[in-house]
Short mmCIF file of N, CA and C in Angstrom, two decimals:
data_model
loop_
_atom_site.label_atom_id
_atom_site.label_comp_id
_atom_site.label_asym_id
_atom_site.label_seq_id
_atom_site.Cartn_x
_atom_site.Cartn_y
_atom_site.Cartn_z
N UNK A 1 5.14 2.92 -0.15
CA UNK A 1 4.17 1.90 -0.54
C UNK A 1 3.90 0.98 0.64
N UNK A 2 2.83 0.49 1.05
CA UNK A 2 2.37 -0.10 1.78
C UNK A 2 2.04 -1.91 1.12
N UNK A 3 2.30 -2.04 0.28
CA UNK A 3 1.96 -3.26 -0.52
C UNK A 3 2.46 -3.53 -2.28
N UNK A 4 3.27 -4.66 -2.37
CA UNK A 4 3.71 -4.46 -3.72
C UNK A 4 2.36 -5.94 -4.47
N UNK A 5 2.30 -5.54 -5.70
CA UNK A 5 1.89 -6.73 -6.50
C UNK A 5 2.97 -7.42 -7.84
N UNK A 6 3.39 -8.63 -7.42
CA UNK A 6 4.43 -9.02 -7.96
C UNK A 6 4.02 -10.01 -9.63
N UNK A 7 4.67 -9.33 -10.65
CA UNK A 7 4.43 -9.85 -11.70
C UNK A 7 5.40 -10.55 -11.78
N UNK A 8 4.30 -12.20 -12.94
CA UNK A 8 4.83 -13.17 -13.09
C UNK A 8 4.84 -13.50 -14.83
N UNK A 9 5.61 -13.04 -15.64
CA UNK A 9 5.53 -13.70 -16.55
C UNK A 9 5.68 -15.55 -16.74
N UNK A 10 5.00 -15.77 -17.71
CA UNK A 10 4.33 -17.15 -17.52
C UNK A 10 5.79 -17.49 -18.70
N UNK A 11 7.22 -17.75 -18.27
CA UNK A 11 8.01 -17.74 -19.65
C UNK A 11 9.05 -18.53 -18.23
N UNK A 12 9.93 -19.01 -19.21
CA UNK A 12 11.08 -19.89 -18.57
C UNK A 12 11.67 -19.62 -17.44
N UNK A 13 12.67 -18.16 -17.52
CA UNK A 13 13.25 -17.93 -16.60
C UNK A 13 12.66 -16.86 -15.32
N UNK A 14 11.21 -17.17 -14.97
CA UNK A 14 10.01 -16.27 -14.63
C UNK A 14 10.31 -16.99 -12.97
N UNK A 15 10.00 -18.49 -12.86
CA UNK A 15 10.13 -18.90 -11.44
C UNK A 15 11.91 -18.85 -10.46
N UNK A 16 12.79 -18.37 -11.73
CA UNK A 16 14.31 -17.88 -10.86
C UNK A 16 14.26 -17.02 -10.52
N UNK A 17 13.32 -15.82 -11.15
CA UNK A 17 13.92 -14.42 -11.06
C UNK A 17 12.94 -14.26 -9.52
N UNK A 18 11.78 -15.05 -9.54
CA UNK A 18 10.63 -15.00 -8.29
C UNK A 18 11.83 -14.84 -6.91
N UNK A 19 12.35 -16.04 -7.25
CA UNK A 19 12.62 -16.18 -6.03
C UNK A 19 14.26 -15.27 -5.46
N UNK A 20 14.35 -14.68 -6.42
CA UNK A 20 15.63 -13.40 -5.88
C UNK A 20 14.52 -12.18 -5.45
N UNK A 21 13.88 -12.29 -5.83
CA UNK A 21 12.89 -11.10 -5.95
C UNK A 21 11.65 -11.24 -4.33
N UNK A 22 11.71 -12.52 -4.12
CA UNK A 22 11.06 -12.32 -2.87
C UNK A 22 12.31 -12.15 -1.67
N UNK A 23 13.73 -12.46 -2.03
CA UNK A 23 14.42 -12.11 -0.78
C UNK A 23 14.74 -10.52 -0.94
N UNK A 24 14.95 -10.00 -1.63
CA UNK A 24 14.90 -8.86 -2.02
C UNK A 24 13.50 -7.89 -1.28
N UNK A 25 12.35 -8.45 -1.30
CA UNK A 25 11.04 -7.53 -0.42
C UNK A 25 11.44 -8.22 0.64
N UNK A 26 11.87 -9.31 0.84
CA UNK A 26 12.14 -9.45 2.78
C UNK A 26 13.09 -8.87 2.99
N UNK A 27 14.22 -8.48 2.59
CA UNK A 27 15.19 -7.21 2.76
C UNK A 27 14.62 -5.87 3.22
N UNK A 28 13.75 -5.72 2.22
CA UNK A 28 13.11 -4.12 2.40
C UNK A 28 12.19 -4.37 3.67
N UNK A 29 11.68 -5.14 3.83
CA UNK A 29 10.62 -5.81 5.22
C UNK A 29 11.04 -5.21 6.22
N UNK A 30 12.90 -6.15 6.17
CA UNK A 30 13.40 -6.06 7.45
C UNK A 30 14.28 -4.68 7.76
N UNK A 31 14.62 -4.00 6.61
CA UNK A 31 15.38 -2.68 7.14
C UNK A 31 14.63 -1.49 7.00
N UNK A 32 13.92 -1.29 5.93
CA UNK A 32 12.98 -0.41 6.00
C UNK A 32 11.72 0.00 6.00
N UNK A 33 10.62 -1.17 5.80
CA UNK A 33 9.25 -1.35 6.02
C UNK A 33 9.27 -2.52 6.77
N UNK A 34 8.88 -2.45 7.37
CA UNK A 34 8.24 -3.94 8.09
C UNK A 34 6.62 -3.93 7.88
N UNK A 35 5.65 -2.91 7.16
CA UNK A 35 4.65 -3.11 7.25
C UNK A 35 4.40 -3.52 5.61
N UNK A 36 5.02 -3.42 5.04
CA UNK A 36 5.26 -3.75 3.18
C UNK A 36 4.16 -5.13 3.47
N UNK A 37 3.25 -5.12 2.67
CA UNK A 37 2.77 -6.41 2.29
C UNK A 37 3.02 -7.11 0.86
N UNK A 38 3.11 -8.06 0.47
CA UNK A 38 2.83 -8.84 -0.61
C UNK A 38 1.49 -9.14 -0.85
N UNK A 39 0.75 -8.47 -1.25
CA UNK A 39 -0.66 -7.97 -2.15
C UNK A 39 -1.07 -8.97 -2.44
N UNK A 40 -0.42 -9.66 -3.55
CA UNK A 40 -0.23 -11.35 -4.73
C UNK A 40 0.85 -11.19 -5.86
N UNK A 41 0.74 -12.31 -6.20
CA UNK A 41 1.45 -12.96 -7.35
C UNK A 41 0.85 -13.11 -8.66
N UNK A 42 1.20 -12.00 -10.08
CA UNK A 42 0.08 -12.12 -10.93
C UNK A 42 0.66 -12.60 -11.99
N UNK A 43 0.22 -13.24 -12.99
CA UNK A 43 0.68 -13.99 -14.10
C UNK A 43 -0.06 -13.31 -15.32
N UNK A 44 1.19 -13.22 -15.60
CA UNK A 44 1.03 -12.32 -16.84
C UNK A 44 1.55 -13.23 -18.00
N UNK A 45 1.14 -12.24 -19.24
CA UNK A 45 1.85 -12.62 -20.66
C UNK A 45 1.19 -14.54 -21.14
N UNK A 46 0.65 -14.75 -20.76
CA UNK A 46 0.11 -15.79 -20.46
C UNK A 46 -0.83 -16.46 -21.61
N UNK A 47 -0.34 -17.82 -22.36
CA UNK A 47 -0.60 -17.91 -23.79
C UNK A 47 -0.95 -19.43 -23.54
N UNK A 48 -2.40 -19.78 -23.34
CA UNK A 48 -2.78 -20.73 -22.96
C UNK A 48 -2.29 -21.99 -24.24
N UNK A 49 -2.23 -21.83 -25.09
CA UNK A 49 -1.57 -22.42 -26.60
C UNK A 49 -0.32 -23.26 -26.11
N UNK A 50 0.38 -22.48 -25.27
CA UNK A 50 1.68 -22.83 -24.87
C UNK A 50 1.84 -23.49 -23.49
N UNK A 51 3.03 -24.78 -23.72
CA UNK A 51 3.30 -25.71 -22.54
C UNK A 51 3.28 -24.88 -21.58
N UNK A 52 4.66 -24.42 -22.05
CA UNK A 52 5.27 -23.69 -20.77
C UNK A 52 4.58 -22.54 -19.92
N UNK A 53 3.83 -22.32 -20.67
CA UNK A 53 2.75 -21.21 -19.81
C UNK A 53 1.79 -21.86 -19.23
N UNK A 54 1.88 -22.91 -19.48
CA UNK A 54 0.30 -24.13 -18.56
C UNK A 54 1.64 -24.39 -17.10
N UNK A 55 2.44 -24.80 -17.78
CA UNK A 55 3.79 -25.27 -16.72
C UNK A 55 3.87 -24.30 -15.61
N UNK A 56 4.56 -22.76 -15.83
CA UNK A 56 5.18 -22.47 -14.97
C UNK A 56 3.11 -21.74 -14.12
N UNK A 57 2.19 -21.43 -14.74
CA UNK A 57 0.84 -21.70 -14.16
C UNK A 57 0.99 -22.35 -12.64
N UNK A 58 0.98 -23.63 -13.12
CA UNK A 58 0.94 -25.06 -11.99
C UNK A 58 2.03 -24.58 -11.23
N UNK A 59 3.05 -24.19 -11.39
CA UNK A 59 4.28 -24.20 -10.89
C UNK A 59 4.39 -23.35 -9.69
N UNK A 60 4.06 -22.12 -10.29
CA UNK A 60 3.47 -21.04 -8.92
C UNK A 60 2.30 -21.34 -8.39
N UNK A 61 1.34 -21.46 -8.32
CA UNK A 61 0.10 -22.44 -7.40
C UNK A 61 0.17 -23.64 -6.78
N UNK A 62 1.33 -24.20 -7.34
CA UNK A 62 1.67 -24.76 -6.33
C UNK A 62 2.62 -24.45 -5.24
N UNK A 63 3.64 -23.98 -5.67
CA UNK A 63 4.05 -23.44 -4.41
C UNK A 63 4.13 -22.15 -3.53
N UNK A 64 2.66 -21.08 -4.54
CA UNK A 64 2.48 -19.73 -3.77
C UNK A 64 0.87 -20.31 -3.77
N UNK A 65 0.33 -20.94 -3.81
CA UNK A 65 -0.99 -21.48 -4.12
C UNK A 65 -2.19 -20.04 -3.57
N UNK A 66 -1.92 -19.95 -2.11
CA UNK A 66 -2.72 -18.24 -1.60
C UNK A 66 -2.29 -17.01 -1.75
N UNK A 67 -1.65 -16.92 -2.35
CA UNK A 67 -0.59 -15.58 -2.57
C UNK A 67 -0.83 -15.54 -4.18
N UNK A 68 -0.87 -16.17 -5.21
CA UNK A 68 -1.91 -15.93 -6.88
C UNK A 68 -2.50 -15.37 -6.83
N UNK A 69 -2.96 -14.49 -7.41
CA UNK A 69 -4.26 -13.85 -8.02
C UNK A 69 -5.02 -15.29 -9.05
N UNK A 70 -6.49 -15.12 -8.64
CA UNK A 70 -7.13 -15.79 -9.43
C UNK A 70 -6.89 -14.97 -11.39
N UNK A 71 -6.93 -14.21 -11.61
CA UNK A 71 -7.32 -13.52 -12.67
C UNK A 71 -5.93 -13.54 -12.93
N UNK A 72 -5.33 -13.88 -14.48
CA UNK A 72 -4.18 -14.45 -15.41
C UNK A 72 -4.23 -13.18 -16.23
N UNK A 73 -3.81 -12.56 -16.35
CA UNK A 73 -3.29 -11.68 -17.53
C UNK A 73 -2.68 -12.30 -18.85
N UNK A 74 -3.57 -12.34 -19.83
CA UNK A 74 -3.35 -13.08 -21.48
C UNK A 74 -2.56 -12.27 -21.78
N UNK A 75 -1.48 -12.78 -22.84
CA UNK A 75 -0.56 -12.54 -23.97
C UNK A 75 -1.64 -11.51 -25.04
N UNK A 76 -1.62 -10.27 -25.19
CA UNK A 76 -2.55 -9.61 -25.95
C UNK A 76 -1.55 -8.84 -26.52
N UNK A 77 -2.24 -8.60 -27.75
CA UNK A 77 -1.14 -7.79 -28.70
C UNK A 77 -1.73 -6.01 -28.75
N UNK A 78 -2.88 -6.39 -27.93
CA UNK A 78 -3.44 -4.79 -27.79
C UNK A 78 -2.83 -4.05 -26.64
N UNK A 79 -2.30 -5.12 -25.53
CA UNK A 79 -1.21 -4.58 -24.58
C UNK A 79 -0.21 -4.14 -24.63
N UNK A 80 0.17 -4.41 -26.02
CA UNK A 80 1.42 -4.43 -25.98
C UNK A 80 1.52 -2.65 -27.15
N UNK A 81 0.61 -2.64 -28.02
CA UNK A 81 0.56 -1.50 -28.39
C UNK A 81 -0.27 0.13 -28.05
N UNK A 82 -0.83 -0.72 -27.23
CA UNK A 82 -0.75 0.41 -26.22
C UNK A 82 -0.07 1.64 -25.92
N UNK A 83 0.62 1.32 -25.01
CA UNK A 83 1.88 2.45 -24.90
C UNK A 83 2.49 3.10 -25.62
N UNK A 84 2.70 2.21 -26.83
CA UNK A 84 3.02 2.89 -27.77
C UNK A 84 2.30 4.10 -28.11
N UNK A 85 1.03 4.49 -28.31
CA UNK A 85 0.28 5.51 -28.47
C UNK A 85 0.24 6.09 -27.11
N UNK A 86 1.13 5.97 -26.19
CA UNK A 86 0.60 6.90 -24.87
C UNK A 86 -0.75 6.64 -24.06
N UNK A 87 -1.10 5.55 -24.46
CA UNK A 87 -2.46 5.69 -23.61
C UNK A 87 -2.90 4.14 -22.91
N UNK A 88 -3.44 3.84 -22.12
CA UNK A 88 -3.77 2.81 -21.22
C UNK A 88 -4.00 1.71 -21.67
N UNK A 89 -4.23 0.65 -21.68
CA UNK A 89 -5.12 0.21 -22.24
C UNK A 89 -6.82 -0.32 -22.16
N UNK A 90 -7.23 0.80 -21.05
CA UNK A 90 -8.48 0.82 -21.05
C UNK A 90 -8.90 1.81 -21.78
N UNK A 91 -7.75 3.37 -22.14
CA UNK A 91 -8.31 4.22 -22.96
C UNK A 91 -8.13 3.56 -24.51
N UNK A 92 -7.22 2.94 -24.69
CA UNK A 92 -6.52 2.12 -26.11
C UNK A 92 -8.16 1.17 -26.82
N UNK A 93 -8.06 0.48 -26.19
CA UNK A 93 -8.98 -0.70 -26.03
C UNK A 93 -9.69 -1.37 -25.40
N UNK A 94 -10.58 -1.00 -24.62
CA UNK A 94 -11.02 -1.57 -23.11
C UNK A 94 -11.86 -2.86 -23.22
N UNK A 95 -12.32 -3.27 -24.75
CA UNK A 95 -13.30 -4.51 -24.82
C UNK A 95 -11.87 -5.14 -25.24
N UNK A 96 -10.77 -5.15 -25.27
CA UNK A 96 -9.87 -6.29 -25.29
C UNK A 96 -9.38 -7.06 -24.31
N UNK A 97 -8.88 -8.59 -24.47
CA UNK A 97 -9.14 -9.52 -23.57
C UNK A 97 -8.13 -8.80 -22.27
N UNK A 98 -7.02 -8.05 -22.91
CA UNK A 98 -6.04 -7.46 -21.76
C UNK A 98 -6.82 -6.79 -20.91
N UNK A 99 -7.92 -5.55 -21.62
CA UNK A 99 -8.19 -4.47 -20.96
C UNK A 99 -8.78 -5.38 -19.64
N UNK A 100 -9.94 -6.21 -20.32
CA UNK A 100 -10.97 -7.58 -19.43
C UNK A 100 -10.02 -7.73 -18.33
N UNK A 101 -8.91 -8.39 -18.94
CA UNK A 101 -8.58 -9.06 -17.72
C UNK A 101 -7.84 -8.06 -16.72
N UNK A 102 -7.28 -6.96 -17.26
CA UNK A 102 -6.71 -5.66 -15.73
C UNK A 102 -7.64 -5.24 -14.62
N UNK A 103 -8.86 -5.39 -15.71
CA UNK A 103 -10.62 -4.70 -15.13
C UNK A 103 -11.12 -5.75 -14.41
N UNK A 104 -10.79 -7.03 -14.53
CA UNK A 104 -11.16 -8.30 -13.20
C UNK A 104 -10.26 -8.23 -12.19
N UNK A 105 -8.54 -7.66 -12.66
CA UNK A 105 -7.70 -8.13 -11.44
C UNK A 105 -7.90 -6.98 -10.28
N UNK A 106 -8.57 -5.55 -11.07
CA UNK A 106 -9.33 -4.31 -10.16
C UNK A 106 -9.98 -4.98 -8.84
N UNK A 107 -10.95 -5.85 -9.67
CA UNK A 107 -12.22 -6.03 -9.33
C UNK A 107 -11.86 -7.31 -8.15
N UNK A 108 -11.05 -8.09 -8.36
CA UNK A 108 -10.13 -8.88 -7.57
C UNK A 108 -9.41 -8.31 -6.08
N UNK A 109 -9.07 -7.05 -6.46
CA UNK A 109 -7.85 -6.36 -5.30
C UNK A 109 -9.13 -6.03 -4.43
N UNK A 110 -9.93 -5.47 -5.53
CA UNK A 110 -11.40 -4.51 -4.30
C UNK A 110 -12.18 -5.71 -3.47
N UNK A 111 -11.98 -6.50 -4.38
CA UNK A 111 -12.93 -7.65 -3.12
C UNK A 111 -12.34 -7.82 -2.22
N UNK A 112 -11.45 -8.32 -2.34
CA UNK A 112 -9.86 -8.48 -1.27
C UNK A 112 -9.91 -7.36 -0.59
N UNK A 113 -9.90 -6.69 -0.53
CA UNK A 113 -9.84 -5.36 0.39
C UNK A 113 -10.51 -4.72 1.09
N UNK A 114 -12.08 -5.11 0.63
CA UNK A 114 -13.48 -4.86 1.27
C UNK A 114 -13.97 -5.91 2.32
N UNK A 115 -13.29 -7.48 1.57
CA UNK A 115 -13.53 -8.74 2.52
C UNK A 115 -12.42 -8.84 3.91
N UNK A 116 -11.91 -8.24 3.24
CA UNK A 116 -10.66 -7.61 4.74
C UNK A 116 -9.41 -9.33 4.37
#
């Protein structure tokens, strides 16, 4: 792999596990890729209803503020049954807010990637 994209559940113990998890890709950086990029930081599971998901939000933007993905991945219950049937959830459901929002964070990486 040439680039990881690091998920962020938007839940309590989400900004501890970040930060074992970024010394962990500078590990791999330094012994066996040095060309590994960090892609972004995406926030998932994400239940605007809830504090703590507005919280740990702010929490990573502020201190990964260019390294976020603009596009939040919602708490959807069509995501979650998904898999269950074996299938995507663009084949599952693609007008659901999950499918929406995987199909912006696409549309997110390609800009990024075309804008260099």
């Amino acid at each position: 792999a040439d680039a990881v994209i690091i998920p962020i559940q938007c839940e309590y113990y989400a900004l501890e596990g970040l930060g074992k998890l970024l010394n962990t890709i500078k590990s791999v950086q330094k012994i066996h890729n040095a060309e590994l990029d960090i892609e972004g930081l995406l926030l998932t599971m994400y239940d605007s209803r809830l504090r703590l998901s507005n919280q740990v939000v702010a929490e990573v933007k502020k201190h990964f503020h260019n390294m976020v993905f603009k596009t939040i991945i919602q708490r959807n219950i069509r995501l979650g049954e998904a898999p269950s049937y074996g299938e995507s959830i663009i084949a599952y459901d693609a007008t659901s807010k999950g499918a929406v929002n995987y199909i912006n964070l696409a549309h997110e990486i390609l800009k990024k990637k075309n804008n260099g």
